mmCIF file of C-alpha atoms and ligand atoms in Angstrom:
data_model
loop_
_atom_site.group_PDB
_atom_site.id
_atom_site.type_symbol
_atom_site.label_atom_id
_atom_site.label_comp_id
_atom_site.label_asym_id
_atom_site.label_seq_id
_atom_site.Cartn_x
_atom_site.Cartn_y
_atom_site.Cartn_z
ATOM 1 C CA UNK E 1 45.917 88.215 64.544
ATOM 2 C CA UNK E 2 47.480 87.915 61.124
ATOM 3 C CA UNK E 3 51.323 87.602 60.683
ATOM 4 C CA UNK E 4 51.325 90.774 58.544
ATOM 5 C CA UNK E 5 48.800 93.130 60.889
ATOM 6 C CA UNK E 6 51.701 92.135 63.794
ATOM 7 C CA UNK E 7 54.251 93.011 61.661
ATOM 8 C CA UNK E 8 52.399 96.163 60.860
ATOM 9 C CA UNK E 9 51.951 97.193 64.215
ATOM 10 C CA UNK E 10 55.659 96.052 65.231
ATOM 11 C CA UNK E 11 56.517 98.721 62.890
ATOM 12 C CA UNK E 12 54.536 101.081 64.515
ATOM 13 C CA UNK E 13 56.436 100.540 68.155
ATOM 14 C CA UNK E 14 59.542 100.548 66.514
ATOM 15 C CA UNK E 15 58.863 104.028 64.549
ATOM 16 C CA UNK E 16 57.419 105.493 67.648
ATOM 17 C CA UNK E 17 60.635 104.725 69.505
ATOM 18 C CA UNK E 18 62.445 106.789 66.925
ATOM 19 C CA UNK E 19 60.226 109.398 66.944
ATOM 20 C CA UNK E 20 60.664 109.606 70.865
ATOM 21 C CA UNK E 21 64.446 109.780 70.173
ATOM 22 C CA UNK E 22 63.698 112.775 67.901
ATOM 23 C CA UNK E 23 61.209 114.234 70.202
ATOM 24 C CA UNK E 24 64.138 114.285 72.895
ATOM 25 C CA UNK E 25 66.894 116.281 69.956
ATOM 26 C CA UNK E 26 64.000 118.787 69.882
ATOM 27 C CA UNK E 27 63.512 119.468 73.257
ATOM 28 C CA UNK E 28 67.406 120.214 73.345
ATOM 29 C CA UNK E 29 67.146 122.388 70.401
ATOM 30 C CA UNK E 30 64.224 124.175 71.879
ATOM 31 C CA UNK E 31 66.621 124.766 75.110
ATOM 32 C CA UNK E 32 69.603 125.989 72.376
ATOM 33 C CA UNK E 33 71.998 123.422 73.777
ATOM 34 C CA UNK E 34 74.058 121.850 71.051
ATOM 35 C CA UNK E 35 71.902 119.132 69.168
ATOM 36 C CA UNK E 36 72.902 115.469 67.650
ATOM 37 C CA UNK E 37 72.351 116.427 64.025
ATOM 38 C CA UNK E 38 73.679 112.922 62.933
ATOM 39 C CA UNK E 39 71.181 111.398 65.076
ATOM 40 C CA UNK E 40 68.376 113.276 63.186
ATOM 41 C CA UNK E 41 69.563 112.995 59.661
ATOM 42 C CA UNK E 42 69.712 109.008 60.707
ATOM 43 C CA UNK E 43 66.158 109.160 61.970
ATOM 44 C CA UNK E 44 64.733 110.816 59.198
ATOM 45 C CA UNK E 45 66.707 108.686 56.693
ATOM 46 C CA UNK E 46 65.388 105.594 58.248
ATOM 47 C CA UNK E 47 62.043 106.969 58.016
ATOM 48 C CA UNK E 48 62.702 107.340 53.574
ATOM 49 C CA UNK E 49 64.241 104.028 53.748
ATOM 50 C CA UNK E 50 61.847 101.534 55.631
ATOM 51 C CA UNK E 51 58.334 103.022 56.441
ATOM 52 C CA UNK E 52 58.039 105.105 52.952
ATOM 53 C CA UNK E 53 59.277 102.370 50.951
ATOM 54 C CA UNK E 54 58.178 99.146 52.909
ATOM 55 C CA UNK E 55 56.079 99.635 55.776
ATOM 56 C CA UNK E 56 53.281 102.292 53.885
ATOM 57 C CA UNK E 57 52.980 100.271 50.871
ATOM 58 C CA UNK E 58 51.770 96.994 52.746
ATOM 59 C CA UNK E 59 49.220 98.971 54.636
ATOM 60 C CA UNK E 60 48.215 100.401 51.302
ATOM 61 C CA UNK E 61 47.444 96.571 50.308
ATOM 62 C CA UNK E 62 45.681 95.806 53.308
ATOM 63 C CA UNK E 63 43.423 98.949 52.372
ATOM 64 C CA UNK E 64 42.778 97.528 49.071
ATOM 65 C CA UNK E 65 41.572 94.214 50.498
ATOM 66 C CA UNK E 66 39.493 95.847 53.319
ATOM 67 C CA UNK E 67 37.777 97.944 50.265
ATOM 68 C CA UNK E 68 36.776 94.866 48.988
ATOM 69 C CA UNK E 69 35.324 93.403 52.239
ATOM 70 C CA UNK E 70 33.854 96.789 53.949
ATOM 71 C CA UNK E 71 33.802 99.552 51.702
ATOM 72 C CA UNK E 72 32.390 102.013 54.566
ATOM 73 C CA UNK E 73 34.981 101.070 56.710
ATOM 74 C CA UNK E 74 37.529 101.538 53.975
ATOM 75 C CA UNK E 75 35.954 104.891 53.000
ATOM 76 C CA UNK E 76 36.335 105.964 56.621
ATOM 77 C CA UNK E 77 40.437 104.869 56.408
ATOM 78 C CA UNK E 78 40.228 107.794 53.991
ATOM 79 C CA UNK E 79 43.033 108.025 51.102
ATOM 80 C CA UNK E 80 46.379 106.501 52.987
ATOM 81 C CA UNK E 81 48.172 106.426 49.947
ATOM 82 C CA UNK E 82 47.944 110.562 49.680
ATOM 83 C CA UNK E 83 48.475 110.428 53.244
ATOM 84 C CA UNK E 84 51.686 108.482 52.857
ATOM 85 C CA UNK E 85 52.784 110.263 49.886
ATOM 86 C CA UNK E 86 52.312 113.864 52.294
ATOM 87 C CA UNK E 87 54.306 112.186 55.213
ATOM 88 C CA UNK E 88 57.113 111.033 52.657
ATOM 89 C CA UNK E 89 57.154 114.385 51.071
ATOM 90 C CA UNK E 90 57.407 116.135 54.761
ATOM 91 C CA UNK E 91 60.621 113.282 55.700
ATOM 92 C CA UNK E 92 62.369 114.388 52.458
ATOM 93 C CA UNK E 93 61.990 118.202 53.046
ATOM 94 C CA UNK E 94 62.941 117.536 57.029
ATOM 95 C CA UNK E 95 65.619 115.570 56.148
ATOM 96 C CA UNK E 96 67.223 118.019 53.515
ATOM 97 C CA UNK E 97 66.792 120.804 56.278
ATOM 98 C CA UNK E 98 68.375 119.025 58.622
ATOM 99 C CA UNK E 99 71.390 118.049 56.586
ATOM 100 C CA UNK E 100 71.839 121.583 55.320
ATOM 101 C CA UNK E 101 71.888 122.649 59.209
ATOM 102 C CA UNK E 102 74.418 119.604 59.943
ATOM 103 C CA UNK E 103 76.560 120.774 57.209
ATOM 104 C CA UNK E 104 76.972 124.582 58.258
ATOM 105 C CA UNK E 105 74.286 126.301 56.035
ATOM 106 C CA UNK E 106 72.076 128.860 58.496
ATOM 107 C CA UNK E 107 69.357 127.459 59.317
ATOM 108 C CA UNK E 108 66.908 129.457 61.989
ATOM 109 C CA UNK E 109 66.541 127.323 65.159
ATOM 110 C CA UNK E 110 62.960 128.368 64.809
ATOM 111 C CA UNK E 111 62.449 126.782 61.026
ATOM 112 C CA UNK E 112 64.541 123.653 62.708
ATOM 113 C CA UNK E 113 61.993 123.171 65.415
ATOM 114 C CA UNK E 114 58.639 124.331 63.484
ATOM 115 C CA UNK E 115 59.589 121.635 61.154
ATOM 116 C CA UNK E 116 60.638 119.088 63.379
ATOM 117 C CA UNK E 117 57.179 119.362 65.586
ATOM 118 C CA UNK E 118 55.384 119.027 62.426
ATOM 119 C CA UNK E 119 56.505 115.957 61.211
ATOM 120 C CA UNK E 120 56.330 114.695 64.925
ATOM 121 C CA UNK E 121 52.927 115.438 64.940
ATOM 122 C CA UNK E 122 51.710 114.614 61.630
ATOM 123 C CA UNK E 123 53.529 110.761 61.844
ATOM 124 C CA UNK E 124 51.817 110.406 65.719
ATOM 125 C CA UNK E 125 48.439 111.333 64.268
ATOM 126 C CA UNK E 126 48.957 108.980 61.394
ATOM 127 C CA UNK E 127 49.892 106.047 63.456
ATOM 128 C CA UNK E 128 46.903 106.823 65.747
ATOM 129 C CA UNK E 129 44.380 106.630 63.088
ATOM 130 C CA UNK E 130 45.667 103.218 61.805
ATOM 131 C CA UNK E 131 46.388 101.793 65.315
ATOM 132 C CA UNK E 132 42.829 102.753 66.693
ATOM 133 C CA UNK E 133 40.633 102.467 63.372
ATOM 134 C CA UNK E 134 42.066 100.561 60.499
ATOM 135 C CA UNK E 135 43.871 98.106 62.031
ATOM 136 C CA UNK E 136 40.972 96.790 64.507
ATOM 137 C CA UNK E 137 38.905 97.133 60.873
ATOM 138 C CA UNK E 138 41.013 95.293 58.743
ATOM 139 C CA UNK E 139 41.240 92.683 61.511
ATOM 140 C CA UNK E 140 37.786 92.241 61.822
ATOM 141 C CA UNK E 141 36.606 92.157 58.033
ATOM 142 C CA UNK E 142 39.852 90.553 56.124
ATOM 143 C CA UNK E 143 39.502 86.684 55.982
ATOM 144 C CA UNK E 144 42.610 83.990 56.287
ATOM 145 C CA UNK E 145 42.683 84.352 52.598
ATOM 146 C CA UNK E 146 43.070 87.437 52.424
ATOM 147 C CA UNK E 147 45.852 87.973 54.779
ATOM 148 C CA UNK E 148 47.442 85.195 52.976
ATOM 149 C CA UNK E 149 47.296 86.641 49.159
ATOM 150 C CA UNK E 150 48.832 89.722 51.101
ATOM 151 C CA UNK E 151 51.324 87.725 52.325
ATOM 152 C CA UNK E 152 52.547 85.812 49.265
ATOM 153 C CA UNK E 153 52.828 88.834 47.402
ATOM 154 C CA UNK E 154 54.928 90.550 50.319
ATOM 155 C CA UNK E 155 58.734 90.637 49.878
ATOM 156 C CA UNK E 156 59.300 92.368 53.111
ATOM 157 C CA UNK E 157 63.289 93.323 53.334
ATOM 158 C CA UNK E 158 64.826 93.220 56.769
ATOM 159 C CA UNK E 159 64.566 96.493 58.877
ATOM 160 C CA UNK E 160 67.643 98.239 58.713
ATOM 161 C CA UNK E 161 67.435 99.641 62.230
ATOM 162 C CA UNK E 162 65.349 96.779 64.015
ATOM 163 C CA UNK E 163 65.851 93.745 62.280
ATOM 164 C CA UNK E 164 67.856 90.862 63.003
ATOM 165 C CA UNK E 165 70.576 92.142 60.530
ATOM 166 C CA UNK E 166 71.224 95.623 61.300
ATOM 167 C CA UNK E 167 72.815 97.608 58.893
ATOM 168 C CA UNK E 168 76.269 99.395 59.686
ATOM 169 C CA UNK E 169 75.084 102.465 58.848
ATOM 170 C CA UNK E 170 72.314 102.609 61.561
ATOM 171 C CA UNK E 171 74.431 100.609 64.255
ATOM 172 C CA UNK E 172 74.314 103.977 66.459
ATOM 173 C CA UNK E 173 70.704 104.836 65.780
ATOM 174 C CA UNK E 174 69.877 101.307 67.006
ATOM 175 C CA UNK E 175 72.224 101.707 69.888
ATOM 176 C CA UNK E 176 70.648 105.482 70.873
ATOM 177 C CA UNK E 177 67.110 103.867 71.061
ATOM 178 C CA UNK E 178 67.837 100.422 72.730
ATOM 179 C CA UNK E 179 69.534 102.269 75.630
ATOM 180 C CA UNK E 180 67.297 105.551 75.901
ATOM 181 C CA UNK E 181 64.293 103.369 75.170
ATOM 182 C CA UNK E 182 64.490 100.105 75.931
ATOM 183 C CA UNK E 183 60.837 98.277 75.391
ATOM 184 C CA UNK E 184 60.175 98.246 78.744
ATOM 185 C CA UNK E 185 59.856 101.901 78.975
ATOM 186 C CA UNK E 186 57.796 102.039 76.158
ATOM 187 C CA UNK E 187 54.786 100.796 76.988
HETATM 188 FE FE1 FE2 S 201 51.441 102.921 59.347
#
């Protein structure tokens, strides 16, 4: 498997781990218990600063390459860039809502839960389609030279939560993910 595809799959694993932490916080919210807004905000903030800016554009490049090797498969994947734009907009809207709630603005619990649940459902659905069809199709159709071209043009940053050089800002989120959802528990 190409290094790029491995990287994208690893991102999905990491994003899924964060989504599970978010899921846990939504369950807390549904139980009317005190919720950890900082944690939710950090997760949404991460989604905006890493997947939206680096992971999704890299997938868009892979789809571009797939289009030239297997246009039928690419057509089946659909308009990934539009889906990524929708996810980014939903992330921004959810972040804004939870920032309001954290800041003391009155936001109904129902609205927070609905927004969080929709965000989770769409992200899971998106990742499932990519893992289930897009990545295998790319692995089958792309040639070594395609992967090399993508890799050469790619200047990926270090993941601020899961990379070797974690950002101070995300230290708590990283700790939370590592303690609650160790890789052994996420298989
Ligand atoms: Fe993805």
